[in-house]
PDB file of C-alpha atoms in Angstrom:
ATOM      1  CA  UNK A   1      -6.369   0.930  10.166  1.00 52.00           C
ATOM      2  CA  UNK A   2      -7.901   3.698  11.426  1.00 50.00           C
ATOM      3  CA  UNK A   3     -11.433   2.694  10.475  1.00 54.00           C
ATOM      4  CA  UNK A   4     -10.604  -0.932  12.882  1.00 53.00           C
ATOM      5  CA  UNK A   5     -10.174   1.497  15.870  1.00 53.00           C
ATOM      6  CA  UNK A   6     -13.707   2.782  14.580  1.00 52.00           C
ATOM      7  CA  UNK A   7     -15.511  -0.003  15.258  1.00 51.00           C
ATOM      8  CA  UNK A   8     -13.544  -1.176  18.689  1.00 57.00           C
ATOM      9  CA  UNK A   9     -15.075   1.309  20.617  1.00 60.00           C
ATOM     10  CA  UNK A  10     -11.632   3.367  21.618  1.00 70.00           C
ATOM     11  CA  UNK A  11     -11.415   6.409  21.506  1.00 75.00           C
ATOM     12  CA  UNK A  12     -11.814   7.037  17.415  1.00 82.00           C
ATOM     13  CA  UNK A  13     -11.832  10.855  17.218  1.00 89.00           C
ATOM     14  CA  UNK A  14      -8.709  11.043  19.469  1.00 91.00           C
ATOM     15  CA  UNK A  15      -6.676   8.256  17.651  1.00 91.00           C
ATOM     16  CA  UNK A  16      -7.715   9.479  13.999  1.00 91.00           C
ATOM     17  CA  UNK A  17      -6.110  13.335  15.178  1.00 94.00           C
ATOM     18  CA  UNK A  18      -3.084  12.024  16.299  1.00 93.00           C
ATOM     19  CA  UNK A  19      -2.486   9.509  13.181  1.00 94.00           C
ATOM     20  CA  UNK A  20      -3.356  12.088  11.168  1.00 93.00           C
ATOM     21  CA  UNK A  21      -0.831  14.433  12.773  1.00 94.00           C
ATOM     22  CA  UNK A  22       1.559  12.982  14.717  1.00 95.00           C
ATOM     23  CA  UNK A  23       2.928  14.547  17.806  1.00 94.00           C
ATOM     24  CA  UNK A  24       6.613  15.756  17.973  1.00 94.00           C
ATOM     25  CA  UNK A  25       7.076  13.017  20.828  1.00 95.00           C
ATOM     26  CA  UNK A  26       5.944  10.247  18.196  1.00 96.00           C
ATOM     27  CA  UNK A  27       8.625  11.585  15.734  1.00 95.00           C
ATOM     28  CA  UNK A  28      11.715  11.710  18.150  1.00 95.00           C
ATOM     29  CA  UNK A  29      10.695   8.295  19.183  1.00 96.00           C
ATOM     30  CA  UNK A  30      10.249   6.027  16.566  1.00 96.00           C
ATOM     31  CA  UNK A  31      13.102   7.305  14.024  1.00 92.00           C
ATOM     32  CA  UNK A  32      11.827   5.223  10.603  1.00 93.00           C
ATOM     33  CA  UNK A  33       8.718   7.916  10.678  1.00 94.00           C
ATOM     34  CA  UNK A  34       9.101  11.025   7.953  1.00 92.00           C
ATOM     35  CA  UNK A  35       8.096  14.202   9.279  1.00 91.00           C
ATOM     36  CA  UNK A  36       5.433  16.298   8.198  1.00 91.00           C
ATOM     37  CA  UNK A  37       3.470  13.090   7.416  1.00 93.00           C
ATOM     38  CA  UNK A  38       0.449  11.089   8.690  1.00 94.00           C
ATOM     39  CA  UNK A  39       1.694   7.872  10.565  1.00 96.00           C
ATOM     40  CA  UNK A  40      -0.719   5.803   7.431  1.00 95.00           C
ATOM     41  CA  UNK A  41       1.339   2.876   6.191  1.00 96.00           C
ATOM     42  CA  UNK A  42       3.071   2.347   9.785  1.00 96.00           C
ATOM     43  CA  UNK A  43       0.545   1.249  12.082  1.00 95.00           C
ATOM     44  CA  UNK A  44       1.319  -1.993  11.778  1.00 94.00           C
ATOM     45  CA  UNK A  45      -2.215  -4.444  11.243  1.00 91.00           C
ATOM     46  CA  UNK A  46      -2.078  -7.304  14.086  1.00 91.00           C
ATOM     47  CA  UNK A  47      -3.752  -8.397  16.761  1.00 89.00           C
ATOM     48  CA  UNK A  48      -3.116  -6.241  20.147  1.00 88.00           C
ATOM     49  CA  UNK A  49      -4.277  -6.664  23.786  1.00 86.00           C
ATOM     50  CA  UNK A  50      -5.091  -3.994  24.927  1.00 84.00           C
ATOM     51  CA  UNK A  51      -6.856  -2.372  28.443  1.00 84.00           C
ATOM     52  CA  UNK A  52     -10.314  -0.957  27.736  1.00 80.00           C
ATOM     53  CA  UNK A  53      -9.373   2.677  29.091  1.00 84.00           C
ATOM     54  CA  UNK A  54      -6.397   2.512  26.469  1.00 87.00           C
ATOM     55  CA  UNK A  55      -5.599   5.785  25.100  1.00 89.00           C
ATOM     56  CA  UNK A  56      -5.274   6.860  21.504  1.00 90.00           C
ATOM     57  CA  UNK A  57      -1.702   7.530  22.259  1.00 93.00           C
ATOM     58  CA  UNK A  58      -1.092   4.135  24.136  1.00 93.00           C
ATOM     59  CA  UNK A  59      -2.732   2.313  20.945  1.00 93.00           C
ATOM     60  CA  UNK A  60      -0.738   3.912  18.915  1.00 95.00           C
ATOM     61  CA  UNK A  61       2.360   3.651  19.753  1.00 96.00           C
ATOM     62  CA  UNK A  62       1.861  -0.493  20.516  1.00 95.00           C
ATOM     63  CA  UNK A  63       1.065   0.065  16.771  1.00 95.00           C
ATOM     64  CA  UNK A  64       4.224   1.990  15.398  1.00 97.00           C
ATOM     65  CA  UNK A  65       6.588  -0.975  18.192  1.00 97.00           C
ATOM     66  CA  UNK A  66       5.424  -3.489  15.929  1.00 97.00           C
ATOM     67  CA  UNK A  67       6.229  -1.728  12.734  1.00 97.00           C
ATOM     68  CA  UNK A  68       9.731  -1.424  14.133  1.00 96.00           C
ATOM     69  CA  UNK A  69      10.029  -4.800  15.177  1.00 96.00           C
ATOM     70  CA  UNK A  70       8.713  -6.500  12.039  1.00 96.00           C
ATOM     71  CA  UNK A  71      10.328  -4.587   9.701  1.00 96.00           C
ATOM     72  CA  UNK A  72      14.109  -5.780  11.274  1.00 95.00           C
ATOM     73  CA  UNK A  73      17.335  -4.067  10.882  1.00 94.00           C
ATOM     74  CA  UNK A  74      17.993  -6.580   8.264  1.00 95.00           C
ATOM     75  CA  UNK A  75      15.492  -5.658   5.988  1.00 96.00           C
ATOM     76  CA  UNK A  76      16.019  -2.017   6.590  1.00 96.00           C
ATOM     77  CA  UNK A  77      19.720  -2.450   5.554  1.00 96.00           C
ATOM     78  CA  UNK A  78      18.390  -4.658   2.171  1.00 96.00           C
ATOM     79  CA  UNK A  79      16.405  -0.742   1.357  1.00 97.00           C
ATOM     80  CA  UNK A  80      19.462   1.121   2.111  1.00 95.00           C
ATOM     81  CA  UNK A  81      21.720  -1.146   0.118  1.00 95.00           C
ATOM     82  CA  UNK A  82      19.248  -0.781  -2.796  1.00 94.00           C
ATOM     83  CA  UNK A  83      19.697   2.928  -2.327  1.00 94.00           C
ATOM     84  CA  UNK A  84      16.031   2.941  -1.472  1.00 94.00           C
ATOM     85  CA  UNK A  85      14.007   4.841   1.154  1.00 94.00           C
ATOM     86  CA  UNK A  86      11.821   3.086   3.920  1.00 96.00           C
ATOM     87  CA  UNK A  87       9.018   5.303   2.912  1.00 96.00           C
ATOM     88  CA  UNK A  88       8.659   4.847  -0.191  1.00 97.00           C
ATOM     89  CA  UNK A  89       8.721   0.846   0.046  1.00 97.00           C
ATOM     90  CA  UNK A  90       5.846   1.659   2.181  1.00 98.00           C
ATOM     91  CA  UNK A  91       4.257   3.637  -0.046  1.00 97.00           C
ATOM     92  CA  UNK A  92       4.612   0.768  -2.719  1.00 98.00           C
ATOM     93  CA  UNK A  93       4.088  -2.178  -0.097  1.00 98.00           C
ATOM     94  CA  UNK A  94       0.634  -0.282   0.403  1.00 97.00           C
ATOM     95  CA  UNK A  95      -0.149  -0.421  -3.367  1.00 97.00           C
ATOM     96  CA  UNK A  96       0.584  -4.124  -3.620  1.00 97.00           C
ATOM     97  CA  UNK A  97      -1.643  -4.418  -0.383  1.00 96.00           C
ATOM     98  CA  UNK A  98      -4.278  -2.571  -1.649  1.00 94.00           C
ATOM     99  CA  UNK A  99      -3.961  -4.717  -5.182  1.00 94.00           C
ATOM    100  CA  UNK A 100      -3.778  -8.340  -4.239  1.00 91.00           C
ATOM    101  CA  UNK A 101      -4.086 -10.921  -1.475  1.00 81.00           C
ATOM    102  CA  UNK A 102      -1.987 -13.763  -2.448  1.00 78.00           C
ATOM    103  CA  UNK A 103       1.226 -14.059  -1.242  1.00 77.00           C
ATOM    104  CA  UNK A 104       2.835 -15.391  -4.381  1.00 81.00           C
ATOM    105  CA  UNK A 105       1.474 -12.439  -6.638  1.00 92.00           C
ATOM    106  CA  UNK A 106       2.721 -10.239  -4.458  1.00 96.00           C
ATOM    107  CA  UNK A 107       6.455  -9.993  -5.654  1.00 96.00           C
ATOM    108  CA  UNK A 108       5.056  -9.929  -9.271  1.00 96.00           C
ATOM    109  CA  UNK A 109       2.782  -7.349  -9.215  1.00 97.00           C
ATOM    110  CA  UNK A 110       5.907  -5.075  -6.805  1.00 97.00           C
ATOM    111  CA  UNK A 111       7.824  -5.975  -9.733  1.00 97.00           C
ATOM    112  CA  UNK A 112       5.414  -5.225 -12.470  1.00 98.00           C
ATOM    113  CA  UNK A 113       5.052  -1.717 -10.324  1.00 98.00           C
ATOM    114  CA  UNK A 114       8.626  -1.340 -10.052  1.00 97.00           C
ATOM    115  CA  UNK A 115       9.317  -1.902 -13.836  1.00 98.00           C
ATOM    116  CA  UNK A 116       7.089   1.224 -14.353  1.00 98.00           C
ATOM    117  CA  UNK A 117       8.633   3.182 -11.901  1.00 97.00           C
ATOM    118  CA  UNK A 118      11.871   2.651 -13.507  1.00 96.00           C
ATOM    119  CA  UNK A 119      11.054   3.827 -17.268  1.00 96.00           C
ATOM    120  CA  UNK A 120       8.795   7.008 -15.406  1.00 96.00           C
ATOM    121  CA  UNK A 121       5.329   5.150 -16.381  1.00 97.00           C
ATOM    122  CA  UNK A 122       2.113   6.075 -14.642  1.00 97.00           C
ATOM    123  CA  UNK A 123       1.278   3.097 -12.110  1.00 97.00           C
ATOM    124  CA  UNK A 124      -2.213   3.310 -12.820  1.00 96.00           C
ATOM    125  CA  UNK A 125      -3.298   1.502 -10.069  1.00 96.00           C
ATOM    126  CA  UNK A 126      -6.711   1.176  -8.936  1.00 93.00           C
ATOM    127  CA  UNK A 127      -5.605   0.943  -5.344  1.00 95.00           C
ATOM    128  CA  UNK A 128      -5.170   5.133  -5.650  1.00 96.00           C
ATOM    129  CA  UNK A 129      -8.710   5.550  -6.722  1.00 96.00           C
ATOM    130  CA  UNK A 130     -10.264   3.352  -4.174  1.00 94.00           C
ATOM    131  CA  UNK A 131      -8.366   5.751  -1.609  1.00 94.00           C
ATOM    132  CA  UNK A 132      -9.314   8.868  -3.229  1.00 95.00           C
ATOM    133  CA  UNK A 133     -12.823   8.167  -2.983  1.00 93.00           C
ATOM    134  CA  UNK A 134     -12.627   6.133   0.389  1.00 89.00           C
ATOM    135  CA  UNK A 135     -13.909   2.884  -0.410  1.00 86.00           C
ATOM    136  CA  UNK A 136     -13.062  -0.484  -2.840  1.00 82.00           C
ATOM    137  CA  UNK A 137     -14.793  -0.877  -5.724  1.00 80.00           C
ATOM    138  CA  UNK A 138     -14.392  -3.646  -8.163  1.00 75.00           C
ATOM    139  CA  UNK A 139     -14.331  -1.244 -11.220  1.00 80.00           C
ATOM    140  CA  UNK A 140     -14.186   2.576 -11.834  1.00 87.00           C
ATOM    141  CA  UNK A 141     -15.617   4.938 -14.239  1.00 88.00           C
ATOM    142  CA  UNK A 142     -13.546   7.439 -16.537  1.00 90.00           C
ATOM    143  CA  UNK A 143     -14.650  10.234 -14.543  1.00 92.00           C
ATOM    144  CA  UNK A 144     -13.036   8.151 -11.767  1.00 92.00           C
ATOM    145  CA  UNK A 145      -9.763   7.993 -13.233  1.00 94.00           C
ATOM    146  CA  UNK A 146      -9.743  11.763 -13.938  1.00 94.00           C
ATOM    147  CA  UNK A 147     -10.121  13.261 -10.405  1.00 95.00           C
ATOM    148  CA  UNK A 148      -7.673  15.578  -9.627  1.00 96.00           C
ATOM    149  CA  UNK A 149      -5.367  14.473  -6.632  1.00 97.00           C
ATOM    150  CA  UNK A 150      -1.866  14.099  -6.061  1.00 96.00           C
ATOM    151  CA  UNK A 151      -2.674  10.232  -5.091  1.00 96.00           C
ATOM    152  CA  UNK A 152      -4.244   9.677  -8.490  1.00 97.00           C
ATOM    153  CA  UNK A 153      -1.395   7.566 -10.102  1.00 97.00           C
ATOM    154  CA  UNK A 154      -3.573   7.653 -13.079  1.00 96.00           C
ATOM    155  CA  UNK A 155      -3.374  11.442 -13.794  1.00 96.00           C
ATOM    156  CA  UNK A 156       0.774  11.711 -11.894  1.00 96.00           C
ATOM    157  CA  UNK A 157       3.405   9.362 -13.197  1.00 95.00           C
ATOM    158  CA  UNK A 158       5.856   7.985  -9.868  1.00 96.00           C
ATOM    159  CA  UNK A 159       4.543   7.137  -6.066  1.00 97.00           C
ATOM    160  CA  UNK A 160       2.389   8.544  -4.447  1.00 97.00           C
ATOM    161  CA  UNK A 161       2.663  11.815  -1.480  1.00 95.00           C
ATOM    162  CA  UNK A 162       2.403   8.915   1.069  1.00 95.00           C
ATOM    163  CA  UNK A 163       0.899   5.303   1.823  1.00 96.00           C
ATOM    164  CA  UNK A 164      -2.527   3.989   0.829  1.00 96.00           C
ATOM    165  CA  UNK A 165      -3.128   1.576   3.421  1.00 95.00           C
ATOM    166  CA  UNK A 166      -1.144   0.050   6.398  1.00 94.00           C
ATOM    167  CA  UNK A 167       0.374  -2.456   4.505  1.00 96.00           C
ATOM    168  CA  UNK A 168       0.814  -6.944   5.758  1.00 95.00           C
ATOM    169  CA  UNK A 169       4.191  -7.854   6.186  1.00 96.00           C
ATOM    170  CA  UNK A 170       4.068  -9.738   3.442  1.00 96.00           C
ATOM    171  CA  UNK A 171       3.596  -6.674   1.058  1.00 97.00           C
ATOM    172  CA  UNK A 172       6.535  -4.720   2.677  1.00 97.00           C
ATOM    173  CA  UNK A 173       8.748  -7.507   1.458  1.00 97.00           C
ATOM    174  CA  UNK A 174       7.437  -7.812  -1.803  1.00 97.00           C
ATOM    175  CA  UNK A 175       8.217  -4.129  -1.827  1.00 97.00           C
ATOM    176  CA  UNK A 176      11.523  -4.390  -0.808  1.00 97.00           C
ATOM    177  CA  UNK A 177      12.777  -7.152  -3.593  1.00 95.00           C
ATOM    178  CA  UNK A 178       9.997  -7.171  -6.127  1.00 96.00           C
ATOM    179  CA  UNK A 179      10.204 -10.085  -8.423  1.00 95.00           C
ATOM    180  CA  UNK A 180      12.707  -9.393 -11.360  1.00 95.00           C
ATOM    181  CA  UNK A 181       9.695  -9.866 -14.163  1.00 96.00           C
ATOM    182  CA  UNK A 182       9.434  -8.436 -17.919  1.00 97.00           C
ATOM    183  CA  UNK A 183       5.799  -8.117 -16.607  1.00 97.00           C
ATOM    184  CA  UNK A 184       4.537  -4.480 -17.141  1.00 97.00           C
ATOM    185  CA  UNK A 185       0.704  -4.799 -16.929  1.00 97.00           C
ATOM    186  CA  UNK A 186      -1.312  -7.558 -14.255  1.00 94.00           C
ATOM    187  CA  UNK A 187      -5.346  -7.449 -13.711  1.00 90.00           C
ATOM    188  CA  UNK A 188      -7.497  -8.927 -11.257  1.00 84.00           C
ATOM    189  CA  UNK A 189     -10.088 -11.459 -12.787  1.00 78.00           C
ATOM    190  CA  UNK A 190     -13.642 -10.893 -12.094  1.00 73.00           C
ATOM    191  CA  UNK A 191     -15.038 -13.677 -13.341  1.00 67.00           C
ATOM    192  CA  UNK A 192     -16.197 -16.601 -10.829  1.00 64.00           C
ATOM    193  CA  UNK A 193     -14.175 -19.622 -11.948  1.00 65.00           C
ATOM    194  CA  UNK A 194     -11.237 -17.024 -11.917  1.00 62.00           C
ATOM    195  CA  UNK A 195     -12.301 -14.500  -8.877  1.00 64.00           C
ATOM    196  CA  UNK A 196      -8.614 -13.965  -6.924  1.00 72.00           C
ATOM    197  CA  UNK A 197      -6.557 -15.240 -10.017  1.00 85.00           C
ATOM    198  CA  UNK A 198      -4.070 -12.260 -11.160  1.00 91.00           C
ATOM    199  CA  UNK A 199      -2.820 -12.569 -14.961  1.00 91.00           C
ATOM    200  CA  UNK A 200       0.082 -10.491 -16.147  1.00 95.00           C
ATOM    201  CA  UNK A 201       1.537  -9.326 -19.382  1.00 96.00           C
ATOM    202  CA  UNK A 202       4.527  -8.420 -20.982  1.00 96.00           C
ATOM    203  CA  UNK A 203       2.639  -5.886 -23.535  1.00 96.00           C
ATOM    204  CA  UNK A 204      -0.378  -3.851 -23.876  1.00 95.00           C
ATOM    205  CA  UNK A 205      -1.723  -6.305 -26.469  1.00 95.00           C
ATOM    206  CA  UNK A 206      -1.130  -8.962 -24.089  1.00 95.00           C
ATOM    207  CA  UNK A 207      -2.961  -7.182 -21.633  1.00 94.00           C
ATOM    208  CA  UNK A 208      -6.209  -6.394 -23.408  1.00 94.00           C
ATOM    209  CA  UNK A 209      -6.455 -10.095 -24.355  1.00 93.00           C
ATOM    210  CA  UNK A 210      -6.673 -10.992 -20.728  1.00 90.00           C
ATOM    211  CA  UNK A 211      -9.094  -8.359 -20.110  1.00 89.00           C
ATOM    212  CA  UNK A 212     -11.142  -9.546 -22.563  1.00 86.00           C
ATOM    213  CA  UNK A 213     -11.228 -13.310 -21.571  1.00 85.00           C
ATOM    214  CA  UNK A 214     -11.671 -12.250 -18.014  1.00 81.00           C
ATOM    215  CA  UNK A 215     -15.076 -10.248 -18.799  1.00 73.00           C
ATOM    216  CA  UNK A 216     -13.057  -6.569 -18.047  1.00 72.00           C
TER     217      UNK A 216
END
Protein backbone atom coordinates (compact mmCIF):
# COMPACT_ATOMS: atom_id res chain seq x y z
CA UNK A 1 0.00 0.00 0.00
CA UNK A 2 2.61 2.05 0.78
CA UNK A 3 4.43 1.68 -2.53
CA UNK A 4 0.64 3.14 -4.30
CA UNK A 5 1.27 6.37 -2.26
CA UNK A 6 4.81 6.11 -4.03
CA UNK A 7 3.80 6.62 -7.22
CA UNK A 8 0.74 9.28 -6.47
CA UNK A 9 2.96 11.92 -5.86
CA UNK A 10 1.94 12.55 -1.91
CA UNK A 11 4.00 12.96 0.31
CA UNK A 12 5.84 9.23 0.32
CA UNK A 13 8.63 9.76 2.88
CA UNK A 14 6.13 11.31 5.37
CA UNK A 15 3.34 8.62 4.94
CA UNK A 16 5.90 5.56 4.89
CA UNK A 17 7.29 7.07 8.71
CA UNK A 18 4.09 7.27 10.09
CA UNK A 19 2.78 3.69 8.74
CA UNK A 20 5.74 2.42 9.79
CA UNK A 21 5.34 3.87 13.28
CA UNK A 22 2.23 4.97 14.11
CA UNK A 23 1.60 7.94 16.27
CA UNK A 24 0.05 7.56 19.80
CA UNK A 25 -3.00 9.69 18.37
CA UNK A 26 -3.51 6.88 15.59
CA UNK A 27 -3.60 4.21 18.40
CA UNK A 28 -6.17 5.91 20.83
CA UNK A 29 -8.23 6.48 17.80
CA UNK A 30 -8.84 3.63 15.87
CA UNK A 31 -9.05 0.84 18.76
CA UNK A 32 -8.77 -2.57 16.32
CA UNK A 33 -4.86 -1.35 15.85
CA UNK A 34 -2.14 -3.46 18.15
CA UNK A 35 0.41 -1.39 19.60
CA UNK A 36 3.92 -1.48 19.02
CA UNK A 37 3.11 -2.42 15.39
CA UNK A 38 3.27 -0.94 11.84
CA UNK A 39 -0.35 0.00 10.64
CA UNK A 40 0.60 -2.89 7.38
CA UNK A 41 -2.46 -5.06 6.88
CA UNK A 42 -4.96 -2.07 7.90
CA UNK A 43 -4.75 0.46 5.36
CA UNK A 44 -7.48 -0.60 3.73
CA UNK A 45 -6.81 -0.83 -0.54
CA UNK A 46 -9.72 1.33 -2.29
CA UNK A 47 -10.17 4.04 -4.19
CA UNK A 48 -9.98 7.57 -2.16
CA UNK A 49 -10.55 11.22 -3.20
CA UNK A 50 -8.44 12.99 -1.97
CA UNK A 51 -7.13 17.03 -2.07
CA UNK A 52 -3.70 17.34 -3.68
CA UNK A 53 -2.09 19.12 -0.49
CA UNK A 54 -3.39 15.95 1.51
CA UNK A 55 -1.19 15.08 4.27
CA UNK A 56 0.37 11.76 5.14
CA UNK A 57 -1.66 11.87 8.24
CA UNK A 58 -5.00 12.91 6.45
CA UNK A 59 -4.35 9.85 3.92
CA UNK A 60 -3.93 7.78 6.41
CA UNK A 61 -6.34 7.89 8.54
CA UNK A 62 -9.19 7.96 5.40
CA UNK A 63 -7.24 4.63 5.08
CA UNK A 64 -7.51 3.01 8.67
CA UNK A 65 -11.93 4.65 8.49
CA UNK A 66 -12.34 2.25 5.87
CA UNK A 67 -10.71 -0.66 7.56
CA UNK A 68 -13.14 0.01 10.38
CA UNK A 69 -16.03 0.32 8.35
CA UNK A 70 -15.52 -2.73 6.14
CA UNK A 71 -14.55 -4.95 8.56
CA UNK A 72 -18.27 -4.45 10.58
CA UNK A 73 -19.01 -5.18 14.11
CA UNK A 74 -20.50 -8.30 12.82
CA UNK A 75 -17.60 -9.80 11.53
CA UNK A 76 -15.51 -8.65 14.40
CA UNK A 77 -17.91 -10.49 16.80
CA UNK A 78 -17.69 -13.88 14.24
CA UNK A 79 -13.39 -13.51 15.40
CA UNK A 80 -14.24 -13.08 18.93
CA UNK A 81 -16.75 -15.89 19.00
CA UNK A 82 -14.09 -18.10 17.35
CA UNK A 83 -11.87 -17.05 20.20
CA UNK A 84 -9.74 -15.46 17.53
CA UNK A 85 -7.81 -12.17 17.40
CA UNK A 86 -8.43 -9.38 14.68
CA UNK A 87 -4.76 -9.35 14.08
CA UNK A 88 -3.99 -12.34 13.42
CA UNK A 89 -6.95 -12.88 10.77
CA UNK A 90 -5.12 -10.07 9.26
CA UNK A 91 -2.06 -11.51 9.37
CA UNK A 92 -3.59 -14.69 7.61
CA UNK A 93 -6.09 -12.61 5.31
CA UNK A 94 -2.65 -11.06 4.06
CA UNK A 95 -1.20 -14.54 3.28
CA UNK A 96 -4.24 -15.63 1.31
CA UNK A 97 -3.92 -12.11 -0.43
CA UNK A 98 -0.55 -12.43 -1.16
CA UNK A 99 -1.31 -16.29 -2.48
CA UNK A 100 -4.27 -16.10 -4.76
CA UNK A 101 -6.68 -13.86 -6.66
CA UNK A 102 -9.79 -15.77 -7.06
CA UNK A 103 -12.40 -15.33 -4.86
CA UNK A 104 -13.51 -18.93 -4.66
CA UNK A 105 -9.90 -20.26 -3.73
CA UNK A 106 -9.74 -18.02 -1.27
CA UNK A 107 -11.64 -19.90 1.62
CA UNK A 108 -9.69 -23.07 0.53
CA UNK A 109 -6.40 -22.06 0.60
CA UNK A 110 -7.46 -19.97 4.50
CA UNK A 111 -8.52 -23.35 5.22
CA UNK A 112 -5.67 -25.34 3.88
CA UNK A 113 -3.53 -22.55 6.04
CA UNK A 114 -5.64 -22.96 8.94
CA UNK A 115 -5.43 -26.84 8.96
CA UNK A 116 -1.62 -26.29 9.42
CA UNK A 117 -1.90 -23.89 11.94
CA UNK A 118 -3.92 -26.21 13.93
CA UNK A 119 -1.51 -29.43 14.01
CA UNK A 120 1.70 -26.58 14.55
CA UNK A 121 2.87 -27.14 10.71
CA UNK A 122 5.12 -24.62 9.02
CA UNK A 123 2.83 -22.58 6.46
CA UNK A 124 5.42 -22.49 4.01
CA UNK A 125 4.06 -19.96 2.07
CA UNK A 126 5.71 -18.22 -0.63
CA UNK A 127 3.83 -15.05 0.13
CA UNK A 128 6.63 -14.65 3.27
CA UNK A 129 9.50 -14.86 0.92
CA UNK A 130 8.22 -12.50 -1.64
CA UNK A 131 8.00 -9.99 1.45
CA UNK A 132 11.28 -10.77 2.81
CA UNK A 133 12.97 -9.93 -0.24
CA UNK A 134 10.46 -7.11 -1.37
CA UNK A 135 9.19 -8.22 -4.54
CA UNK A 136 6.92 -11.36 -6.26
CA UNK A 137 8.55 -13.84 -7.88
CA UNK A 138 7.00 -16.78 -9.52
CA UNK A 139 9.52 -19.28 -7.94
CA UNK A 140 12.33 -19.19 -5.27
CA UNK A 141 15.60 -20.76 -4.80
CA UNK A 142 16.69 -22.93 -1.65
CA UNK A 143 18.84 -20.26 -0.52
CA UNK A 144 15.54 -18.32 -0.66
CA UNK A 145 13.73 -20.44 1.60
CA UNK A 146 16.61 -20.42 4.15
CA UNK A 147 16.93 -16.67 4.98
CA UNK A 148 16.79 -16.00 8.37
CA UNK A 149 13.69 -13.81 9.41
CA UNK A 150 11.01 -14.06 11.75
CA UNK A 151 8.50 -13.68 8.57
CA UNK A 152 10.06 -16.72 6.94
CA UNK A 153 7.17 -19.26 7.57
CA UNK A 154 9.46 -21.64 5.94
CA UNK A 155 12.24 -21.67 8.63
CA UNK A 156 9.23 -20.65 11.92
CA UNK A 157 6.23 -22.89 12.23
CA UNK A 158 2.74 -20.46 13.20
CA UNK A 159 1.92 -16.70 11.77
CA UNK A 160 3.86 -14.43 11.18
CA UNK A 161 5.19 -11.03 13.68
CA UNK A 162 2.58 -9.07 11.60
CA UNK A 163 0.77 -8.71 8.07
CA UNK A 164 2.31 -9.19 4.63
CA UNK A 165 0.25 -7.03 2.63
CA UNK A 166 -2.94 -4.87 3.15
CA UNK A 167 -5.18 -7.47 2.52
CA UNK A 168 -9.01 -7.20 -0.15
CA UNK A 169 -11.95 -7.66 1.73
CA UNK A 170 -12.45 -10.62 0.29
CA UNK A 171 -9.30 -12.24 1.94
CA UNK A 172 -10.25 -10.93 5.48
CA UNK A 173 -13.32 -13.08 5.19
CA UNK A 174 -11.79 -16.00 3.92
CA UNK A 175 -9.65 -15.50 6.99
CA UNK A 176 -12.25 -15.26 9.27
CA UNK A 177 -14.25 -18.71 8.25
CA UNK A 178 -11.77 -20.56 6.12
CA UNK A 179 -13.34 -23.36 4.24
CA UNK A 180 -13.64 -26.57 6.47
CA UNK A 181 -11.26 -28.72 3.85
CA UNK A 182 -9.03 -32.00 4.51
CA UNK A 183 -6.83 -29.93 2.09
CA UNK A 184 -3.28 -29.50 3.60
CA UNK A 185 -1.10 -28.56 0.57
CA UNK A 186 -2.51 -26.08 -2.70
CA UNK A 187 0.01 -24.70 -5.59
CA UNK A 188 -0.34 -22.17 -8.10
CA UNK A 189 -0.06 -23.58 -11.76
CA UNK A 190 2.44 -22.06 -13.98
CA UNK A 191 1.70 -23.49 -16.92
CA UNK A 192 -0.34 -21.38 -19.68
CA UNK A 193 -3.48 -23.44 -20.27
CA UNK A 194 -3.53 -23.54 -16.35
CA UNK A 195 -1.89 -19.93 -15.34
CA UNK A 196 -4.42 -18.72 -12.20
CA UNK A 197 -5.80 -22.36 -11.64
CA UNK A 198 -4.95 -23.42 -7.82
CA UNK A 199 -4.92 -27.38 -7.22
CA UNK A 200 -4.97 -28.74 -3.71
CA UNK A 201 -4.18 -31.93 -1.95
CA UNK A 202 -5.01 -33.92 0.82
CA UNK A 203 -1.28 -35.50 1.07
CA UNK A 204 2.21 -34.82 0.21
CA UNK A 205 2.05 -37.49 -2.51
CA UNK A 206 -0.89 -35.83 -3.80
CA UNK A 207 0.87 -32.75 -3.88
CA UNK A 208 4.02 -33.63 -5.79
CA UNK A 209 1.80 -35.18 -8.49
CA UNK A 210 0.29 -31.82 -9.16
CA UNK A 211 3.55 -30.23 -9.15
CA UNK A 212 4.71 -32.38 -11.53
CA UNK A 213 1.80 -32.12 -14.10
CA UNK A 214 1.85 -28.41 -13.61
CA UNK A 215 5.69 -28.08 -14.79
CA UNK A 216 6.81 -27.09 -10.80
Amino acid sequence: MVDVVKDSGFPYEEFRALALSPSDSLYADYDFLKRGTSLEGFLFPDTYNLFPDASAEVIIRKMLTNFDKKVSQSMRENILRQDKDLFDVIVLASIVEGEVTKGLDRKLVAGVFQNRLDIDMALQTDASIDYIKGEAEMKHTLDDLKIDSPYNTYLYPGLPPGPLNSPSLDSIIAAISPAETEYFFFLNSNKEENLGETFFAETYEEHLINKNANGL
